[in-house]
PDB file of C-alpha atoms in Angstrom:
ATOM      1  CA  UNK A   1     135.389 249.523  18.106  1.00 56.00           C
ATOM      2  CA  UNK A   2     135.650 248.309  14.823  1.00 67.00           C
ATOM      3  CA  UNK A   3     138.470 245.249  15.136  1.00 70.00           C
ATOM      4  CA  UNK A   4     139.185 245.770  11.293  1.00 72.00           C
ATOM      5  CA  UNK A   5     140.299 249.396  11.982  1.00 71.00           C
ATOM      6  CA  UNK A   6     143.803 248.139  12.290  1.00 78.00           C
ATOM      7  CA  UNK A   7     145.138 246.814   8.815  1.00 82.00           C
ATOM      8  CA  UNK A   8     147.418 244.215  10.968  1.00 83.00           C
ATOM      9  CA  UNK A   9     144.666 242.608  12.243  1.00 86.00           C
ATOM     10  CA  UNK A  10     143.003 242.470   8.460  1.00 89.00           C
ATOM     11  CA  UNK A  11     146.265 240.237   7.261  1.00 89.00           C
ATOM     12  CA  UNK A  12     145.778 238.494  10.008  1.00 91.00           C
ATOM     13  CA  UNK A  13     142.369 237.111   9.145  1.00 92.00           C
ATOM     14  CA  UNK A  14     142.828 237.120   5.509  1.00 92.00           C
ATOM     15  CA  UNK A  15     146.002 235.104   6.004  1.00 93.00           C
ATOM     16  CA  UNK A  16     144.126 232.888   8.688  1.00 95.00           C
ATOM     17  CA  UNK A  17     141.107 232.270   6.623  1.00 95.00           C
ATOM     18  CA  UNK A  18     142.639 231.507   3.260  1.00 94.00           C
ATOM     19  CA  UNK A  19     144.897 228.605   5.225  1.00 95.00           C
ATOM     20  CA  UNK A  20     141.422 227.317   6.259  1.00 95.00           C
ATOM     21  CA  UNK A  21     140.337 227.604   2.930  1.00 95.00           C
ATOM     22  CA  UNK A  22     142.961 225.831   2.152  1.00 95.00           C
ATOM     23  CA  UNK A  23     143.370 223.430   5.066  1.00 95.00           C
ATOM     24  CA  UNK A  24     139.605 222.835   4.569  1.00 95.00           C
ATOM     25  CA  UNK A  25     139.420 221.717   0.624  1.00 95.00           C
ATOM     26  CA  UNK A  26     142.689 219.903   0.961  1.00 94.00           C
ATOM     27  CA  UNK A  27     142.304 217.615   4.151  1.00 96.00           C
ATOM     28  CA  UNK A  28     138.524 217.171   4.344  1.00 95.00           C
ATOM     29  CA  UNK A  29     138.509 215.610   0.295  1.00 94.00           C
ATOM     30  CA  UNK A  30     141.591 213.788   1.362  1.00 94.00           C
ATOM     31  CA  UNK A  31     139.121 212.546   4.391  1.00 94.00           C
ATOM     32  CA  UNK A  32     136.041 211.818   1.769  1.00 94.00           C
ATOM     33  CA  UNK A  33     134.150 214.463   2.580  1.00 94.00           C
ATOM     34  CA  UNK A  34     134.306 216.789  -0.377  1.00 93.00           C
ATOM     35  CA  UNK A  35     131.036 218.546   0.114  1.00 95.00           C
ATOM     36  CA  UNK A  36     131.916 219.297   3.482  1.00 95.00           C
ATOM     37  CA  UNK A  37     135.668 220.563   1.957  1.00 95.00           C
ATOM     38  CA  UNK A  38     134.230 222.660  -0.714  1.00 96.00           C
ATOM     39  CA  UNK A  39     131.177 224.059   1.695  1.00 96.00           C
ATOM     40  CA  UNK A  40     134.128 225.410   4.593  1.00 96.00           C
ATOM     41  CA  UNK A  41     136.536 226.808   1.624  1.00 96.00           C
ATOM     42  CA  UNK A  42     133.737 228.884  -0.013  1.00 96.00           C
ATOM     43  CA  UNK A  43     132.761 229.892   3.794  1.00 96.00           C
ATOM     44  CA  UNK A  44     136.244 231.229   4.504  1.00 95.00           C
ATOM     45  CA  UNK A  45     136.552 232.881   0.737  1.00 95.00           C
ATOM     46  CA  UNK A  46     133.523 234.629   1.474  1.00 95.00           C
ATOM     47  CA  UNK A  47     134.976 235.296   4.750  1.00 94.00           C
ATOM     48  CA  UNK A  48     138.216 236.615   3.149  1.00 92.00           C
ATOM     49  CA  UNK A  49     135.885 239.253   0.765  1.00 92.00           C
ATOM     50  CA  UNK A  50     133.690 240.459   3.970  1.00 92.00           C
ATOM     51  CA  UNK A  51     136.616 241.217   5.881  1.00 90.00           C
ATOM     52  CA  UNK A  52     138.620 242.859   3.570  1.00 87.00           C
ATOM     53  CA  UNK A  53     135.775 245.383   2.948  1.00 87.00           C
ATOM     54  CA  UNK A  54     135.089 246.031   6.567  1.00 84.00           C
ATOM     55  CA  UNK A  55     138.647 247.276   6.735  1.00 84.00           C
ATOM     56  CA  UNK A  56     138.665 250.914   7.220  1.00 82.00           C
ATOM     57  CA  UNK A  57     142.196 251.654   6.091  1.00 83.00           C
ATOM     58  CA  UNK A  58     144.977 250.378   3.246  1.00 87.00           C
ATOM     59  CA  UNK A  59     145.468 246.511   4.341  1.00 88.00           C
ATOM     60  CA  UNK A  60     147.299 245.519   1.120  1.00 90.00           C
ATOM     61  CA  UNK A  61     148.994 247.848  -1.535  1.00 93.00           C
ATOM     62  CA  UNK A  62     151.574 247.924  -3.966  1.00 96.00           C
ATOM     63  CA  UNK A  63     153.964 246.954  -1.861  1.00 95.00           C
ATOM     64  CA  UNK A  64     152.342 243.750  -1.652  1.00 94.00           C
ATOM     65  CA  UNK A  65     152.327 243.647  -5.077  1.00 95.00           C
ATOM     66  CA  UNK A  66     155.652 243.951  -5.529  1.00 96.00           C
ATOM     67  CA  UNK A  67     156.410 241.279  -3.038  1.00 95.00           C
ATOM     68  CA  UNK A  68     153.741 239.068  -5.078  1.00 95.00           C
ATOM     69  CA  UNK A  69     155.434 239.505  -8.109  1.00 95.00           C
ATOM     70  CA  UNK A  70     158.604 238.597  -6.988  1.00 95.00           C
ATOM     71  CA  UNK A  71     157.798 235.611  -5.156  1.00 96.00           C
ATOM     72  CA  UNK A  72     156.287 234.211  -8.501  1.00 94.00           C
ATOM     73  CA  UNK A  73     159.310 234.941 -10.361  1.00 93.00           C
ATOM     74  CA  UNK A  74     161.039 233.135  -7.962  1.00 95.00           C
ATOM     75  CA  UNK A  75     158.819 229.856  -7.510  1.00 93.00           C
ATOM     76  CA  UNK A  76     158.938 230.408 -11.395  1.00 92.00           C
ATOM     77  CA  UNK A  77     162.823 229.812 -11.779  1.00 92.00           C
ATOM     78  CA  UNK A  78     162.777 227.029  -9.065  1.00 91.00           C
ATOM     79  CA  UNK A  79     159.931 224.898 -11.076  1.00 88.00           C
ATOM     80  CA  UNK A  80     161.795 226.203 -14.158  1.00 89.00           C
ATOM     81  CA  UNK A  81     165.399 224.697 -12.667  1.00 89.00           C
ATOM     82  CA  UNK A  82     163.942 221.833 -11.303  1.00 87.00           C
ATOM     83  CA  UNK A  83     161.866 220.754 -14.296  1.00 87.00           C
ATOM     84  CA  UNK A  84     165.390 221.176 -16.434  1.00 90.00           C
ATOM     85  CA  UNK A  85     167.058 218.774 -14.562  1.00 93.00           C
ATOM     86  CA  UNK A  86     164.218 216.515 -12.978  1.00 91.00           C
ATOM     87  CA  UNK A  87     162.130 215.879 -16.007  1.00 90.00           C
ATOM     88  CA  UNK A  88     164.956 214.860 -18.515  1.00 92.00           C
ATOM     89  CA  UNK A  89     166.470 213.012 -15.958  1.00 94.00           C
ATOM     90  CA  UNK A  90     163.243 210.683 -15.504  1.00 92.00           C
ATOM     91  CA  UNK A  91     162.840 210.607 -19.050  1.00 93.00           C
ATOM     92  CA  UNK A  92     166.804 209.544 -19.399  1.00 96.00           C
ATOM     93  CA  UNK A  93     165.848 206.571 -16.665  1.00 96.00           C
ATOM     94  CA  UNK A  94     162.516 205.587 -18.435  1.00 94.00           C
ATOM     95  CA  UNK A  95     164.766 205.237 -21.598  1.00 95.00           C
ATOM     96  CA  UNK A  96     167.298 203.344 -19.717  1.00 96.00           C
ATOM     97  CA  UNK A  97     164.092 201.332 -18.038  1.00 95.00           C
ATOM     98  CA  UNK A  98     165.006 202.251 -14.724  1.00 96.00           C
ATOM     99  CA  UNK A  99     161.968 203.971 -14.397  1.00 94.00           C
ATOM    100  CA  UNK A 100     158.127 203.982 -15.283  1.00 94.00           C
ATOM    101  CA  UNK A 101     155.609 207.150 -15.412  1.00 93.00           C
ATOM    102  CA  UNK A 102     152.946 206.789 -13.299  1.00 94.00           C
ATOM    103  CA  UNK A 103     149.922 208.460 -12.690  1.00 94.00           C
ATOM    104  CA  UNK A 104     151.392 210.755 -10.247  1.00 93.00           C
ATOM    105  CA  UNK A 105     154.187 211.653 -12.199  1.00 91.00           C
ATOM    106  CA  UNK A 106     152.680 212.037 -15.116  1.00 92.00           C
ATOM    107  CA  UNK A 107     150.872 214.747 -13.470  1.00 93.00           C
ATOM    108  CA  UNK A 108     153.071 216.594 -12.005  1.00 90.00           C
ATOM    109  CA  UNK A 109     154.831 216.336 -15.566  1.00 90.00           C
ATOM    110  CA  UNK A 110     151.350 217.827 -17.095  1.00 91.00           C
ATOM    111  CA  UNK A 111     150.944 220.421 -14.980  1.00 91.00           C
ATOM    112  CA  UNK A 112     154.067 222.092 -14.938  1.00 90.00           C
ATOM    113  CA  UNK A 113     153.857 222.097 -18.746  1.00 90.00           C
ATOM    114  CA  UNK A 114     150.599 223.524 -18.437  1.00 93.00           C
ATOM    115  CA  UNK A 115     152.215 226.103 -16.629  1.00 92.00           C
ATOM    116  CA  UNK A 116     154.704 226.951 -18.806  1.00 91.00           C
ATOM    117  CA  UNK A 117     152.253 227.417 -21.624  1.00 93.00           C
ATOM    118  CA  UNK A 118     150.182 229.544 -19.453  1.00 94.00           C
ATOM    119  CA  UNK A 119     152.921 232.000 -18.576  1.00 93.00           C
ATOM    120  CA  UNK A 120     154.565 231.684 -22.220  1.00 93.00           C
ATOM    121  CA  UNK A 121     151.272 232.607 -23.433  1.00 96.00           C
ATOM    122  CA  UNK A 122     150.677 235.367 -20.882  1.00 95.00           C
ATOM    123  CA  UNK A 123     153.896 236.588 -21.525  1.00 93.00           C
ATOM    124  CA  UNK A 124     153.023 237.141 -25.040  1.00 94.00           C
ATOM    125  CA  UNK A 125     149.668 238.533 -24.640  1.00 96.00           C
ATOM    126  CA  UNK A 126     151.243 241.226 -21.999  1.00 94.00           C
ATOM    127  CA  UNK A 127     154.360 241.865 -24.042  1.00 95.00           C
ATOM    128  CA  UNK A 128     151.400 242.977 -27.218  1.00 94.00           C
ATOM    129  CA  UNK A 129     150.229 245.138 -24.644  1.00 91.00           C
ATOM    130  CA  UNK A 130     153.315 247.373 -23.860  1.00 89.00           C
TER     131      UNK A 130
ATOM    132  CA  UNK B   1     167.046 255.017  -4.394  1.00 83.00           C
ATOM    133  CA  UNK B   2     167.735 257.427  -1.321  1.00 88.00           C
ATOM    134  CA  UNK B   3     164.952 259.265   0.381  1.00 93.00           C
ATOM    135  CA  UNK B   4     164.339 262.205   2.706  1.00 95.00           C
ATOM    136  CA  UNK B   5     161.031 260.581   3.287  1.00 96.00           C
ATOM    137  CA  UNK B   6     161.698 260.841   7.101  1.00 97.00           C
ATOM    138  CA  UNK B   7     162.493 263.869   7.612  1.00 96.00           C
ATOM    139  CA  UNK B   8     159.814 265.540   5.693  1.00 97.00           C
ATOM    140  CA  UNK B   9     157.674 263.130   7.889  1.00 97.00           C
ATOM    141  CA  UNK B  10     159.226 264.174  11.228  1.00 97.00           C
ATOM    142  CA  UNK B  11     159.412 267.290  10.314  1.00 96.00           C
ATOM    143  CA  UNK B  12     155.198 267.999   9.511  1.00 96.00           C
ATOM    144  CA  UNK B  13     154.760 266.033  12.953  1.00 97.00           C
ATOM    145  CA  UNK B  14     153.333 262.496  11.659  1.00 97.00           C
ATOM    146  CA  UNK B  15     153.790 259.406  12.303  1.00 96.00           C
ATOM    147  CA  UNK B  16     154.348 256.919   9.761  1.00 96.00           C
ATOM    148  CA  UNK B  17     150.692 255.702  10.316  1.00 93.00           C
ATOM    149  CA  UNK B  18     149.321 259.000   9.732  1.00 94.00           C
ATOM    150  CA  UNK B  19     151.282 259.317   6.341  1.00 96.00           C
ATOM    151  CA  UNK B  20     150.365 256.421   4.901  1.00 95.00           C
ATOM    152  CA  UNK B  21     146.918 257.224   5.700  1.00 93.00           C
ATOM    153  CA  UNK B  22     147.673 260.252   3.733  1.00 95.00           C
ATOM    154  CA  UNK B  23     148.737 258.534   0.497  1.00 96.00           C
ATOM    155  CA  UNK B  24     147.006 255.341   0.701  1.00 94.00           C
ATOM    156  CA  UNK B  25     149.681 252.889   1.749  1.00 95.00           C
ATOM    157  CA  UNK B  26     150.172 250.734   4.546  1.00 93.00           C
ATOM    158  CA  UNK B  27     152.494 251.648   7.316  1.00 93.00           C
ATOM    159  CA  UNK B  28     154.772 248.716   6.362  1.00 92.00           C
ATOM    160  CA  UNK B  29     155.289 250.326   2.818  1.00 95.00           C
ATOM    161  CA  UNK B  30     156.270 253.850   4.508  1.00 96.00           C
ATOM    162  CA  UNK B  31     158.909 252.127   6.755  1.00 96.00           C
ATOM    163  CA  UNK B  32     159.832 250.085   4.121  1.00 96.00           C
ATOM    164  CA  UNK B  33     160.787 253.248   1.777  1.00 96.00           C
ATOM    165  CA  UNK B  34     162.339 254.802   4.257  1.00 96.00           C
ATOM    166  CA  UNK B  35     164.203 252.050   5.627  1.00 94.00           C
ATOM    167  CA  UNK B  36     165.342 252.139   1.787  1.00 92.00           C
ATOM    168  CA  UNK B  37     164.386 248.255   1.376  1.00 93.00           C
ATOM    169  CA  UNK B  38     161.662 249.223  -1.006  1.00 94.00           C
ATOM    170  CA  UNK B  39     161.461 251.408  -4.146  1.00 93.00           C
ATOM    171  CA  UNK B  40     158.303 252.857  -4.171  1.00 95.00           C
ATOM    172  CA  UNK B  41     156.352 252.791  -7.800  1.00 96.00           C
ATOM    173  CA  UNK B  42     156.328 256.603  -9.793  1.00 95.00           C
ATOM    174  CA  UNK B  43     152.712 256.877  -8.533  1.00 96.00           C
ATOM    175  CA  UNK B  44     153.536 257.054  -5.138  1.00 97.00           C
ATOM    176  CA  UNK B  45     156.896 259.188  -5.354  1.00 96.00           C
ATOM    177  CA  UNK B  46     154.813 261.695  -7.275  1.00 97.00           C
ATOM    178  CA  UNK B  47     151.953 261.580  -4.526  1.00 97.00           C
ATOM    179  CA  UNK B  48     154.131 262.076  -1.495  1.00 97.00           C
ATOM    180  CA  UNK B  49     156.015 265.204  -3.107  1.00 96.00           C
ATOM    181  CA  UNK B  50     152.559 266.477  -3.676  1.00 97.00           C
ATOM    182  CA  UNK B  51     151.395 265.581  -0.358  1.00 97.00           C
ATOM    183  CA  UNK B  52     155.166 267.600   1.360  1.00 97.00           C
ATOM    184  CA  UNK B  53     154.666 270.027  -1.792  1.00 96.00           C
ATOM    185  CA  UNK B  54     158.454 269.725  -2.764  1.00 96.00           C
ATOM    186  CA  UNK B  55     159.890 269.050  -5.628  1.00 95.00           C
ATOM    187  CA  UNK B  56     160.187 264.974  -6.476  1.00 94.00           C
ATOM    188  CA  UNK B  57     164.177 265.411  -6.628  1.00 92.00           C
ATOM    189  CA  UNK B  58     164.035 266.606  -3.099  1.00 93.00           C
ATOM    190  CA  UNK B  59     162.106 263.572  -1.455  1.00 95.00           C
ATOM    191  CA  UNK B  60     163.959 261.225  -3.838  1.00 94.00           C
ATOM    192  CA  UNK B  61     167.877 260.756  -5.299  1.00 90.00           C
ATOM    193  CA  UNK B  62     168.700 257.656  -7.363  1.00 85.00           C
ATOM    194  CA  UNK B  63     171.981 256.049  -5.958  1.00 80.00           C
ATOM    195  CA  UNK B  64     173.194 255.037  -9.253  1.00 83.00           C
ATOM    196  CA  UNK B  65     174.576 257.102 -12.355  1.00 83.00           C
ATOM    197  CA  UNK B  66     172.178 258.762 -14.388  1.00 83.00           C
ATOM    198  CA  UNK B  67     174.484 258.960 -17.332  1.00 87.00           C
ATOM    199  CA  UNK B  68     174.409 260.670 -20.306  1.00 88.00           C
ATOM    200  CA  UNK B  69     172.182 263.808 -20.403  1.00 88.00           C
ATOM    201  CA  UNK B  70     170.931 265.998 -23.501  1.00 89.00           C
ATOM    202  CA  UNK B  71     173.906 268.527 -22.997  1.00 86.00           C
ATOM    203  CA  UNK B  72     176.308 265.222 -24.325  1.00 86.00           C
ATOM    204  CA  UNK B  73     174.835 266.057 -27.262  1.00 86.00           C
ATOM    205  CA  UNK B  74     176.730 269.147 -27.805  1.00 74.00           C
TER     206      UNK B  74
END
């Protein structure tokens, strides 16, 4: 019997193998071994493709869509709240000299911007397509 | 948005396995809509009143007022 017949059992390994592709890149660079890292994460992404099309049923629809969408919107507004009031406030403290940027949050500063311009910009592009 | 999504179900003898089978959902999307925690997209409400053959109104009523209608404009 095919195992993938049940679309529970499909989440289950999709969800298992992207936190080992996950898991994998994350702890093994963090180790210095980012060959290794890279070489288990593109293992379990291929693993995440093969299983999904051995499934013999629905596994994700729009349902899960739906769910998607609204879980970005929502880790949207909490960056979007937190950057309001975190980012000014650092910048307020490196006025004052209470505070210095470093490399880490500097980055963090970056890539929430780059973010922003991303979904500003997507925004845009979708809103020209409606 | 209210549904009669069970009872059409119940009533042609499936499960909510074999009806999302049917119209290409999962299970958890059919309990969902009938559970009324999810508003299914205009896709599927049109494909399950084709799949029961009734009439869209009769699978699905909005909760909410519809408002004004083209007889207003009288």
């Amino acid at each position: 019997m095919n195992a993938f017949a049940e679309p529970r059992n499909v989440r289950r390994a999709v969800g298992a193998l992207a936190v080992v592709a996950g898991l994998a890149l994350g702890v093994l660079t963090a180790a210095d071994r980012p060959l290794v890292g890279v070489g288990v994460y593109a293992a379990a992404m291929v693993g995440v493709v093969a299983v999904q099309s051995r499934a013999e049923t629905t596994v994700f629809d729009e349902r899960d869509e739906a769910i998607a969408e609204e879980a970005a919107q929502l880790t949207l507004t909490v960056f979007g709240w937190a950057s309001a009031v975190v980012f000014p406030a650092l910048t307020l403290a490196w006025g004052l000299g209470y505070f210095e940027w470093g490399p880490a949050t500097s980055a963090v500063a970056l890539s929430v911007a780059v973010l922003y311009l991303t979904y500003a910009g997507l925004q845009f592009a979708v809103q020209r397509r409606r | 948005m209210e549904n009669a999504l069970r009872e059409h179900r119940e009533r042609h003898g499936l499960s909510q396995r074999d009806l999302a089978e049917r119209v290409e959902v999962t299970r958890q999307t059919i309990n969902a809509v009938e559970g009324d925690r999810y508003d299914p997209s205009v896709e599927l409400v049109f494909k399950l009143a084709a799949f029961f053959e009734v009439p869209v109104e009769e699978l699905f009523s909005p909760d909410v007022d519809l408002g004004a209608t083209v007889s207003d404009l009288d």
